[in-house]
Short mmCIF file of C-alpha atoms in Angstrom, two decimals:
data_model
loop_
_atom_site.label_atom_id
_atom_site.label_comp_id
_atom_site.label_asym_id
_atom_site.label_seq_id
_atom_site.Cartn_x
_atom_site.Cartn_y
_atom_site.Cartn_z
CA MET A 1 -46.85 -5.78 -40.12
CA THR A 2 -44.79 -4.27 -37.37
CA THR A 3 -41.50 -4.24 -36.82
CA GLY A 4 -39.32 -4.50 -34.04
CA THR A 5 -35.57 -4.52 -32.79
CA PRO A 6 -34.47 -6.26 -29.31
CA THR A 7 -32.18 -5.10 -27.68
CA GLY A 8 -29.73 -8.71 -29.33
CA GLY A 9 -29.84 -5.75 -32.15
CA ALA A 10 -31.76 -8.41 -34.40
CA PRO A 11 -34.55 -7.24 -36.30
CA THR A 12 -37.83 -9.57 -34.90
CA SER A 13 -41.47 -9.24 -37.09
CA GLY A 14 -44.88 -10.50 -36.67
CA PRO A 15 -46.15 -12.99 -34.70
CA SER A 16 -44.34 -12.29 -31.76
CA ASP A 17 -45.07 -9.03 -31.73
CA ARG A 18 -48.91 -9.76 -32.55
CA THR A 19 -48.94 -12.45 -30.16
CA ALA A 20 -47.51 -10.11 -26.75
CA ALA A 21 -50.58 -7.62 -27.93
CA GLY A 22 -53.33 -10.50 -28.62
CA ASP A 23 -52.50 -11.71 -25.12
CA GLY A 24 -52.91 -8.13 -23.76
CA GLY A 25 -49.89 -7.06 -22.55
CA GLN A 26 -48.61 -10.06 -21.65
CA GLY A 27 -45.61 -11.27 -23.64
CA SER A 28 -44.13 -7.56 -22.83
CA GLN A 29 -44.26 -8.38 -19.12
CA LEU A 30 -43.02 -11.82 -19.89
CA THR A 31 -39.65 -9.58 -21.29
CA LYS A 32 -39.58 -7.32 -18.57
CA THR A 33 -39.52 -10.08 -16.07
CA ALA A 34 -36.83 -12.23 -17.89
CA GLY A 35 -34.78 -8.30 -17.99
CA ALA A 36 -35.57 -7.73 -14.76
CA ASP A 37 -34.81 -11.35 -13.64
CA GLY A 38 -31.07 -11.12 -14.22
CA GLY A 39 -31.05 -13.07 -17.47
CA GLY A 40 -30.17 -10.46 -19.35
CA PRO A 41 -30.74 -9.07 -23.29
CA ALA A 42 -30.27 -12.74 -24.50
CA GLN A 43 -32.96 -14.26 -21.96
CA ALA A 44 -35.65 -10.77 -22.54
CA ALA A 45 -34.43 -11.69 -26.48
CA VAL A 46 -36.21 -15.32 -26.26
CA ALA A 47 -38.90 -14.22 -23.99
CA SER A 48 -40.88 -12.12 -26.87
CA VAL A 49 -40.31 -14.53 -29.41
CA ASP A 50 -43.08 -17.02 -28.63
CA PRO A 51 -44.98 -16.19 -25.21
CA ARG A 52 -47.74 -18.57 -25.85
CA LEU A 53 -44.47 -21.42 -25.74
CA LEU A 54 -43.52 -19.82 -21.87
CA VAL A 55 -47.77 -19.65 -20.73
CA ARG A 56 -47.91 -23.96 -21.90
CA GLU A 57 -44.92 -24.33 -19.13
CA ARG A 58 -47.07 -23.74 -16.12
CA GLY A 59 -48.64 -27.35 -17.02
CA PHE A 60 -53.02 -27.37 -16.84
CA ALA A 61 -53.22 -23.63 -16.34
CA GLY A 62 -50.98 -23.11 -18.81
CA TYR A 63 -53.20 -24.84 -21.09
CA LEU A 64 -55.76 -23.27 -20.16
CA ASP A 65 -55.05 -20.16 -20.17
CA ASP A 66 -53.97 -20.90 -23.88
CA LEU A 67 -56.93 -22.05 -25.17
CA LEU A 68 -59.00 -19.23 -23.40
CA ARG A 69 -56.96 -17.05 -25.31
CA ARG A 70 -57.17 -18.60 -28.37
CA VAL A 71 -60.82 -18.17 -28.43
CA ARG A 72 -60.74 -14.57 -26.84
CA THR A 73 -58.85 -13.69 -30.14
CA GLY A 74 -61.03 -15.99 -32.69
CA GLU A 75 -58.21 -18.43 -33.79
CA LEU A 76 -60.12 -21.62 -33.84
CA GLY A 77 -58.28 -23.82 -35.92
CA SER A 78 -59.69 -27.10 -36.98
CA LEU A 79 -62.06 -27.41 -33.44
CA PRO A 80 -65.58 -25.98 -34.88
CA VAL A 81 -65.08 -28.87 -38.21
CA ILE A 82 -63.83 -31.35 -35.28
CA VAL A 83 -67.37 -30.94 -33.75
CA GLY A 84 -69.28 -30.92 -35.98
CA LEU A 85 -67.76 -34.08 -37.79
CA ILE A 86 -68.68 -35.65 -33.89
CA VAL A 87 -72.30 -34.14 -34.31
CA ILE A 88 -72.51 -35.07 -37.26
CA GLY A 89 -71.11 -38.78 -36.50
CA ILE A 90 -74.06 -38.64 -33.30
CA VAL A 91 -77.19 -36.99 -35.09
CA PHE A 92 -76.76 -39.84 -37.98
CA GLN A 93 -75.99 -42.35 -36.39
CA LEU A 94 -79.29 -42.04 -33.87
CA GLN A 95 -81.15 -42.08 -36.79
CA ASP A 96 -79.86 -45.16 -38.64
CA SER A 97 -77.50 -47.75 -36.95
CA ALA A 98 -75.68 -48.69 -40.17
CA PHE A 99 -73.79 -44.84 -40.60
CA LEU A 100 -71.10 -45.81 -37.32
CA SER A 101 -70.51 -49.84 -39.07
CA ALA A 102 -67.14 -50.65 -40.18
CA ASN A 103 -67.87 -51.03 -43.46
CA ASN A 104 -70.08 -47.28 -44.40
CA LEU A 105 -66.97 -45.81 -42.96
CA SER A 106 -64.41 -47.45 -45.11
CA ASP A 107 -66.58 -46.66 -47.87
CA LEU A 108 -66.98 -43.07 -46.74
CA PHE A 109 -63.33 -42.76 -46.43
CA VAL A 110 -63.03 -43.91 -50.18
CA GLN A 111 -65.25 -41.35 -51.74
CA SER A 112 -64.23 -38.46 -49.66
CA ALA A 113 -60.70 -39.06 -51.74
CA GLY A 114 -61.45 -37.69 -54.86
CA THR A 115 -63.61 -34.61 -53.26
CA GLY A 116 -60.24 -34.06 -51.21
CA LEU A 117 -57.58 -34.52 -53.22
CA ILE A 118 -59.20 -31.60 -55.93
CA ALA A 119 -59.24 -29.62 -52.18
CA VAL A 120 -56.25 -29.86 -51.28
CA GLY A 121 -55.32 -28.15 -54.67
CA ILE A 122 -58.43 -25.28 -53.89
CA VAL A 123 -56.57 -24.79 -50.57
CA PHE A 124 -53.50 -23.14 -52.18
CA VAL A 125 -55.28 -21.06 -54.10
CA LEU A 126 -57.58 -20.01 -51.24
CA ILE A 127 -54.34 -19.12 -49.63
CA LEU A 128 -53.37 -16.54 -52.26
CA GLY A 129 -56.49 -14.75 -51.80
CA GLU A 130 -58.61 -16.09 -55.05
CA ILE A 131 -60.55 -18.65 -56.29
CA ASP A 132 -60.50 -21.70 -58.90
CA LEU A 133 -63.39 -22.19 -61.04
CA SER A 134 -62.52 -24.78 -63.46
CA VAL A 135 -60.93 -27.55 -61.04
CA GLY A 136 -64.01 -29.45 -62.19
CA SER A 137 -64.15 -28.90 -65.65
CA VAL A 138 -60.17 -29.75 -65.39
CA SER A 139 -60.83 -33.01 -63.95
CA GLY A 140 -63.15 -34.94 -66.14
CA MET A 141 -61.20 -33.90 -69.06
CA SER A 142 -58.36 -35.29 -68.02
CA ALA A 143 -60.37 -38.49 -66.65
CA ALA A 144 -61.11 -38.62 -70.72
CA VAL A 145 -57.54 -38.01 -72.02
CA LEU A 146 -56.87 -40.89 -69.97
CA ALA A 147 -59.21 -42.94 -71.38
CA VAL A 148 -59.01 -41.55 -74.86
CA LEU A 149 -55.24 -42.60 -74.58
CA ASN A 150 -55.06 -45.52 -72.48
CA ILE A 151 -58.61 -47.48 -74.19
CA ASN A 152 -59.10 -45.78 -77.63
CA GLN A 153 -54.99 -45.40 -78.60
CA GLY A 154 -53.74 -48.21 -76.84
CA MET A 155 -50.95 -46.12 -74.85
CA ASN A 156 -49.30 -48.26 -71.95
CA GLU A 157 -52.19 -47.48 -68.79
CA VAL A 158 -49.46 -45.69 -66.29
CA LEU A 159 -48.37 -43.39 -69.24
CA ALA A 160 -51.60 -42.51 -70.12
CA MET A 161 -52.34 -41.07 -65.97
CA VAL A 162 -48.93 -39.11 -66.65
CA LEU A 163 -50.30 -37.74 -69.50
CA ALA A 164 -53.46 -36.73 -68.12
CA ILE A 165 -51.97 -35.60 -65.20
CA LEU A 166 -49.57 -33.55 -67.12
CA THR A 167 -52.78 -32.22 -68.57
CA GLY A 168 -54.25 -30.93 -65.70
CA MET A 169 -51.37 -29.29 -64.81
CA ALA A 170 -50.72 -27.26 -68.46
CA ALA A 171 -54.30 -26.48 -68.00
CA GLY A 172 -53.76 -25.03 -64.28
CA ALA A 173 -50.36 -22.93 -65.93
CA VAL A 174 -52.67 -21.90 -68.21
CA HIS A 175 -54.84 -19.41 -65.74
CA GLY A 176 -52.06 -18.57 -63.69
CA PHE A 177 -50.51 -17.07 -66.99
CA PHE A 178 -53.45 -15.72 -67.72
CA PHE A 179 -54.29 -13.65 -64.31
CA ALA A 180 -50.78 -13.53 -62.98
CA ARG A 181 -48.82 -11.96 -66.35
CA ILE A 182 -51.43 -10.70 -68.28
CA GLY A 183 -53.91 -9.78 -65.04
CA VAL A 184 -56.99 -11.38 -66.15
CA PRO A 185 -58.97 -11.35 -62.79
CA ALA A 186 -59.44 -15.26 -61.54
CA PHE A 187 -63.19 -15.69 -61.45
CA VAL A 188 -63.04 -15.08 -64.99
CA VAL A 189 -60.44 -17.03 -66.03
CA THR A 190 -61.41 -20.14 -64.53
CA LEU A 191 -64.46 -19.55 -64.63
CA ALA A 192 -63.79 -19.33 -68.78
CA GLY A 193 -61.69 -22.44 -67.96
CA LEU A 194 -64.91 -24.46 -66.82
CA LEU A 195 -66.23 -23.60 -69.68
CA GLY A 196 -64.23 -24.47 -72.22
CA TRP A 197 -62.41 -27.16 -70.48
CA ASN A 198 -65.59 -29.11 -70.05
CA GLY A 199 -66.44 -28.60 -74.22
CA LEU A 200 -62.60 -30.18 -74.63
CA MET A 201 -63.59 -32.82 -72.50
CA LEU A 202 -66.99 -33.42 -74.36
CA GLN A 203 -64.70 -33.06 -77.75
CA ILE A 204 -62.27 -36.00 -76.77
CA LEU A 205 -65.46 -38.41 -75.57
CA GLY A 206 -66.79 -38.13 -79.03
CA PRO A 207 -70.38 -39.35 -79.91
CA SER A 208 -70.31 -42.26 -77.85
CA GLY A 209 -69.97 -39.88 -74.51
CA THR A 210 -68.56 -42.62 -72.48
CA ILE A 211 -65.05 -44.19 -72.23
CA ASN A 212 -65.23 -47.78 -70.00
CA LEU A 213 -61.73 -48.33 -68.78
CA ASP A 214 -59.85 -51.45 -68.16
CA ASP A 215 -61.61 -53.49 -64.96
CA ASP A 216 -58.39 -55.31 -63.94
CA GLY A 217 -56.44 -51.85 -64.50
CA VAL A 218 -54.40 -49.56 -62.50
CA VAL A 219 -56.94 -46.53 -62.23
CA ALA A 220 -59.49 -48.87 -61.21
CA GLN A 221 -57.66 -49.97 -58.27
CA LEU A 222 -57.48 -46.44 -57.09
CA THR A 223 -60.69 -47.34 -55.10
CA ASN A 224 -60.92 -50.42 -55.45
CA HIS A 225 -57.66 -52.13 -53.74
CA TYR A 226 -57.72 -52.97 -50.51
CA PHE A 227 -54.59 -54.07 -48.45
CA ALA A 228 -56.50 -57.05 -46.43
CA ASP A 229 -53.33 -57.85 -44.10
CA LYS A 230 -54.15 -55.93 -40.77
CA VAL A 231 -50.75 -54.74 -40.03
CA TRP A 232 -50.57 -52.39 -43.30
CA ALA A 233 -53.63 -50.56 -41.56
CA MET A 234 -51.81 -50.76 -37.87
CA GLY A 235 -48.34 -50.32 -39.13
CA LEU A 236 -49.24 -46.64 -41.26
CA ALA A 237 -50.73 -45.70 -37.73
CA THR A 238 -47.91 -46.53 -35.99
CA VAL A 239 -45.64 -44.86 -38.58
CA CYS A 240 -47.87 -41.63 -38.47
CA VAL A 241 -47.46 -41.72 -34.83
CA LEU A 242 -43.92 -42.44 -34.68
CA ALA A 243 -43.26 -39.69 -37.33
CA PHE A 244 -44.95 -37.03 -35.59
CA LEU A 245 -42.98 -37.96 -32.18
CA GLY A 246 -39.58 -37.67 -33.82
CA PHE A 247 -40.42 -34.63 -35.74
CA SER A 248 -41.99 -32.86 -32.26
CA LEU A 249 -39.14 -33.86 -30.21
CA LEU A 250 -36.39 -32.95 -33.03
CA ASP A 251 -37.91 -29.62 -33.47
CA ALA A 252 -37.83 -29.42 -29.56
CA ARG A 253 -34.38 -30.09 -30.05
CA ARG A 254 -33.39 -27.47 -32.36
CA ARG A 255 -35.42 -24.50 -30.71
CA LYS A 256 -33.82 -25.65 -27.73
CA ALA A 257 -30.54 -25.39 -28.85
CA ALA A 258 -31.13 -21.91 -30.44
CA GLU A 259 -31.98 -20.99 -27.03
CA VAL A 260 -35.77 -20.38 -27.61
CA PRO A 261 -39.05 -21.09 -25.90
CA SER A 262 -40.00 -25.28 -26.83
CA ARG A 263 -43.18 -27.05 -26.00
CA PRO A 264 -42.20 -29.94 -22.80
CA LEU A 265 -42.23 -33.27 -22.89
CA SER A 266 -45.59 -33.46 -21.75
CA GLU A 267 -47.44 -31.57 -24.36
CA ILE A 268 -45.30 -33.64 -27.05
CA VAL A 269 -46.83 -36.43 -25.45
CA LEU A 270 -50.05 -35.40 -25.03
CA ARG A 271 -50.53 -34.50 -28.31
CA THR A 272 -48.80 -37.81 -29.56
CA VAL A 273 -51.89 -39.41 -27.83
CA VAL A 274 -54.37 -37.35 -29.61
CA LEU A 275 -52.89 -37.99 -32.74
CA ALA A 276 -52.72 -41.77 -31.73
CA VAL A 277 -56.15 -42.28 -30.80
CA PRO A 278 -58.25 -41.44 -34.56
CA ALA A 279 -55.28 -42.90 -36.61
CA TYR A 280 -55.56 -46.62 -34.77
CA ALA A 281 -59.27 -45.85 -34.42
CA ALA A 282 -59.17 -45.51 -38.44
CA ALA A 283 -56.95 -48.79 -38.29
CA PHE A 284 -59.19 -50.90 -36.28
CA VAL A 285 -62.37 -49.68 -39.01
CA PHE A 286 -60.17 -50.35 -41.77
CA ASN A 287 -59.17 -53.72 -40.39
CA SER A 288 -63.16 -54.66 -39.42
CA TYR A 289 -64.07 -54.06 -43.23
CA LYS A 290 -61.45 -55.31 -46.08
CA GLY A 291 -58.51 -53.88 -45.23
CA LEU A 292 -56.48 -50.79 -45.37
CA PRO A 293 -57.82 -48.85 -48.61
CA LEU A 294 -55.40 -47.48 -51.45
CA ALA A 295 -57.29 -44.37 -51.94
CA VAL A 296 -56.73 -43.80 -48.00
CA VAL A 297 -52.87 -43.80 -48.56
CA VAL A 298 -53.11 -41.58 -51.35
CA PHE A 299 -55.09 -38.92 -50.22
CA VAL A 300 -53.66 -38.85 -46.40
CA GLY A 301 -49.90 -38.90 -48.77
CA VAL A 302 -50.98 -35.83 -50.70
CA VAL A 303 -52.24 -33.72 -47.22
CA VAL A 304 -49.50 -34.36 -45.27
CA LEU A 305 -46.74 -33.72 -48.57
CA GLY A 306 -49.05 -30.86 -48.60
CA ASP A 307 -48.97 -29.64 -45.60
CA PHE A 308 -45.07 -30.03 -45.12
CA VAL A 309 -44.63 -28.14 -48.27
CA LEU A 310 -46.39 -25.47 -46.79
CA ARG A 311 -45.53 -25.11 -43.38
CA ARG A 312 -41.33 -26.36 -43.96
CA THR A 313 -40.13 -25.17 -46.79
CA ARG A 314 -39.76 -21.79 -48.71
CA TYR A 315 -42.06 -21.79 -50.96
CA GLY A 316 -44.88 -22.24 -48.37
CA ARG A 317 -43.81 -19.46 -46.81
CA GLN A 318 -43.74 -17.25 -50.32
CA VAL A 319 -47.60 -18.83 -50.95
CA PHE A 320 -48.61 -17.51 -47.56
CA ALA A 321 -47.09 -14.10 -48.04
CA VAL A 322 -48.85 -13.78 -51.62
CA GLY A 323 -51.63 -14.04 -49.95
CA GLY A 324 -51.76 -11.85 -47.17
CA SER A 325 -49.97 -9.28 -49.07
CA SER A 326 -49.02 -9.84 -52.51
CA GLU A 327 -47.80 -5.81 -52.68
CA ALA A 328 -45.45 -6.75 -49.50
CA ALA A 329 -44.66 -9.59 -50.72
CA GLY A 330 -42.88 -8.22 -53.76
CA ARG A 331 -41.39 -5.43 -51.80
CA ALA A 332 -39.86 -8.23 -50.34
CA GLY A 333 -38.55 -9.86 -53.29
CA ILE A 334 -40.89 -12.48 -54.02
CA ASN A 335 -41.92 -13.52 -57.16
CA VAL A 336 -45.54 -12.91 -56.69
CA SER A 337 -46.53 -14.39 -60.75
CA MET A 338 -44.51 -17.60 -60.38
CA VAL A 339 -46.29 -17.96 -56.79
CA ARG A 340 -49.11 -17.30 -58.70
CA ILE A 341 -48.59 -19.12 -61.86
CA THR A 342 -47.32 -22.15 -60.04
CA VAL A 343 -50.32 -22.73 -57.44
CA TYR A 344 -52.54 -22.49 -60.58
CA ALA A 345 -50.94 -25.01 -61.62
CA LEU A 346 -50.54 -27.20 -58.45
CA ALA A 347 -54.19 -26.64 -58.61
CA GLY A 348 -54.95 -27.87 -61.92
CA THR A 349 -52.90 -31.56 -60.92
CA MET A 350 -54.33 -31.76 -58.34
CA ALA A 351 -57.73 -31.64 -60.16
CA ALA A 352 -56.87 -34.05 -62.60
CA VAL A 353 -55.78 -36.75 -59.88
CA GLY A 354 -59.04 -36.26 -57.85
CA GLY A 355 -60.20 -36.64 -62.02
CA LEU A 356 -58.99 -40.36 -62.71
CA PHE A 357 -60.19 -41.45 -58.95
CA PHE A 358 -63.95 -39.93 -59.80
CA ALA A 359 -63.19 -42.21 -62.32
CA SER A 360 -62.25 -44.91 -60.99
CA GLN A 361 -65.35 -45.17 -58.76
CA ILE A 362 -67.31 -46.01 -61.84
CA ASN A 363 -64.84 -47.11 -63.91
CA ALA A 364 -65.52 -45.07 -67.29
CA ALA A 365 -65.13 -41.44 -68.10
CA ASN A 366 -68.54 -39.78 -69.36
CA GLN A 367 -69.36 -36.58 -70.29
CA SER A 368 -71.29 -36.34 -66.80
CA SER A 369 -67.23 -36.45 -65.07
CA GLY A 370 -66.49 -33.18 -63.59
CA ALA A 371 -70.00 -31.85 -63.56
CA GLY A 372 -73.03 -31.56 -61.33
CA SER A 373 -71.90 -30.44 -57.71
CA LEU A 374 -68.37 -31.26 -57.82
CA LEU A 375 -66.81 -27.55 -58.03
CA MET A 376 -69.18 -26.55 -55.23
CA ASN A 377 -68.06 -29.85 -53.50
CA CYS A 378 -64.43 -29.48 -53.65
CA ILE A 379 -64.75 -25.21 -52.84
CA ALA A 380 -66.89 -26.21 -49.63
CA ALA A 381 -64.36 -28.88 -48.47
CA ALA A 382 -61.69 -26.59 -48.33
CA VAL A 383 -63.59 -23.60 -46.85
CA ILE A 384 -65.37 -25.89 -44.24
CA GLY A 385 -62.43 -27.89 -43.06
CA GLY A 386 -61.08 -24.02 -42.28
CA THR A 387 -59.49 -22.35 -45.02
CA SER A 388 -60.38 -18.83 -45.33
CA LEU A 389 -61.63 -17.83 -48.55
CA PHE A 390 -59.92 -14.14 -47.31
CA GLY A 391 -56.44 -15.69 -48.00
CA GLY A 392 -53.16 -15.75 -45.95
CA ARG A 393 -54.53 -18.31 -43.80
CA GLY A 394 -55.17 -21.99 -44.19
CA LYS A 395 -53.69 -25.86 -44.07
CA THR A 396 -54.29 -28.72 -46.26
CA TRP A 397 -55.28 -30.73 -43.29
CA SER A 398 -58.53 -28.48 -44.08
CA ALA A 399 -59.35 -30.91 -47.25
CA LEU A 400 -59.01 -34.24 -45.37
CA LEU A 401 -61.58 -32.96 -42.61
CA GLY A 402 -64.09 -30.79 -44.97
CA ALA A 403 -64.20 -33.73 -47.68
CA LEU A 404 -65.39 -36.11 -43.86
CA VAL A 405 -67.71 -33.67 -43.97
CA ILE A 406 -69.47 -33.09 -47.41
CA GLN A 407 -69.11 -36.72 -47.14
CA SER A 408 -70.57 -37.78 -43.76
CA ILE A 409 -73.65 -35.72 -45.23
CA ASN A 410 -74.18 -36.83 -48.30
CA SER A 411 -73.39 -41.02 -46.72
CA GLY A 412 -76.60 -40.63 -43.80
CA MET A 413 -78.80 -38.62 -45.99
CA ALA A 414 -78.26 -41.84 -48.52
CA LEU A 415 -78.97 -44.10 -45.64
CA LEU A 416 -82.09 -42.07 -44.55
CA GLY A 417 -82.86 -42.04 -48.63
CA THR A 418 -83.31 -38.11 -48.29
CA GLY A 419 -83.37 -36.58 -51.78
CA SER A 420 -80.34 -34.97 -53.32
CA ALA A 421 -81.90 -31.37 -52.95
CA VAL A 422 -81.99 -31.49 -49.02
CA ARG A 423 -78.39 -32.95 -49.85
CA ASP A 424 -77.78 -29.60 -51.12
CA MET A 425 -79.70 -27.75 -48.79
CA ILE A 426 -77.84 -29.30 -45.28
CA THR A 427 -74.49 -28.42 -47.40
CA GLY A 428 -75.02 -25.30 -48.37
CA ALA A 429 -76.27 -24.79 -45.02
CA VAL A 430 -72.82 -25.79 -43.49
CA LEU A 431 -70.70 -24.16 -46.42
CA LEU A 432 -72.19 -20.85 -44.83
CA ALA A 433 -71.53 -21.62 -41.41
CA ALA A 434 -68.62 -22.35 -41.96
CA VAL A 435 -67.58 -18.76 -43.96
CA VAL A 436 -69.51 -16.74 -41.11
CA ILE A 437 -67.63 -18.62 -38.54
CA ASP A 438 -64.21 -17.11 -40.39
CA SER A 439 -65.52 -13.54 -40.97
CA VAL A 440 -66.47 -14.04 -37.32
CA SER A 441 -63.20 -15.13 -36.46
CA ARG A 442 -61.09 -12.58 -38.28
CA ARG A 443 -63.10 -9.74 -37.11
CA THR A 444 -62.19 -11.06 -33.21
CA GLN A 445 -58.60 -11.61 -34.58
CA LYS A 446 -58.30 -8.05 -35.66
CA THR A 447 -59.75 -6.53 -32.40
CA ALA A 448 -57.28 -7.86 -30.53
CA GLY A 449 -54.87 -6.85 -32.31
CA ARG A 450 -53.58 -10.17 -34.09
CA ALA A 451 -54.70 -10.36 -37.89
#
């Protein structure tokens, strides 16, 4: 990170300097031009904040230049996974016309919720540049705790759910403590957790190995309840679109008040339209089947909340800082150990929540809970969605997109009658492609002076 001092005397660092470098000197030229045009030091300081925003003010040509700049510098964002989803949809639809039917797409979203919720926690861990191999076992153990407390012990189901989630949080905090305080590598700690928590799950379930849940209970409704009234789906889509528009306008107003470049109204409207299209399309699909699934509401809500935490809070900035360079973050006054512990506690919490959703799908907790390919699917969902394995870059929307990719592959293969072996091979190939794209992207950014 380079640090400079503009004419106004206030230190600036990071994004604006790297952006200027990545734009081939365009940022510097804009700054010089601003000063030469009589705007004075203040205008020059404004121009150095984010030259990309100034480029967008040129209209369509500015957008095109910005897109080409992003491609050249490796800032692909979610573009590869969105293109991948489109390709997957086209391929499977050509093979079986039932793939894009309302009932299959609705079921696909519901079945993605468990994997996606666990992947949200994985995103936070990957941003730190670490890994968590225990989330599958933690999810299974939490489901077992719920089943024993609620069914065997007769505890209130909601209270049992809370205790099950707290169990997952405690397990994650234990991993974080040994990693952050004791210095045991995260790989080793979470590998031990994978084995230990799986053994504890088997011990909790007892000789029978299976505990059936209440068919009409709260957990059963997590993946089986639908808001049948069409106003629910359309209303949620409308709320999301209006909220995005409102926050975008508020952010633009705040930036203008601070006399820094802001997105023009045309771009805000365009972004809102881009969001509205898939939002209302999804609402239409849900209403064409059983209605809005509760699982989708919870999943999207968690993703939005996680995105807000990462991008809009001090804690989120600390997570990115530690992932970028733990040494630099420590020198900046960040409690690195506490950030690591809380991130692993969050991963354990999301693993527990995901475990409840998987228990809801089969309406039971058994010895196979959290086993099989669940761990790899959750990690793959985060990585395929765009979160970097190298730390310092990612967003919770990666979990949603990645989970949809994996579940789309599973759903399409199931419709075609393809075995699990082929599904695993294809998922592995997609994961490898995502990591290759990430590696090439990082190398391109370094070449462009932006990483």
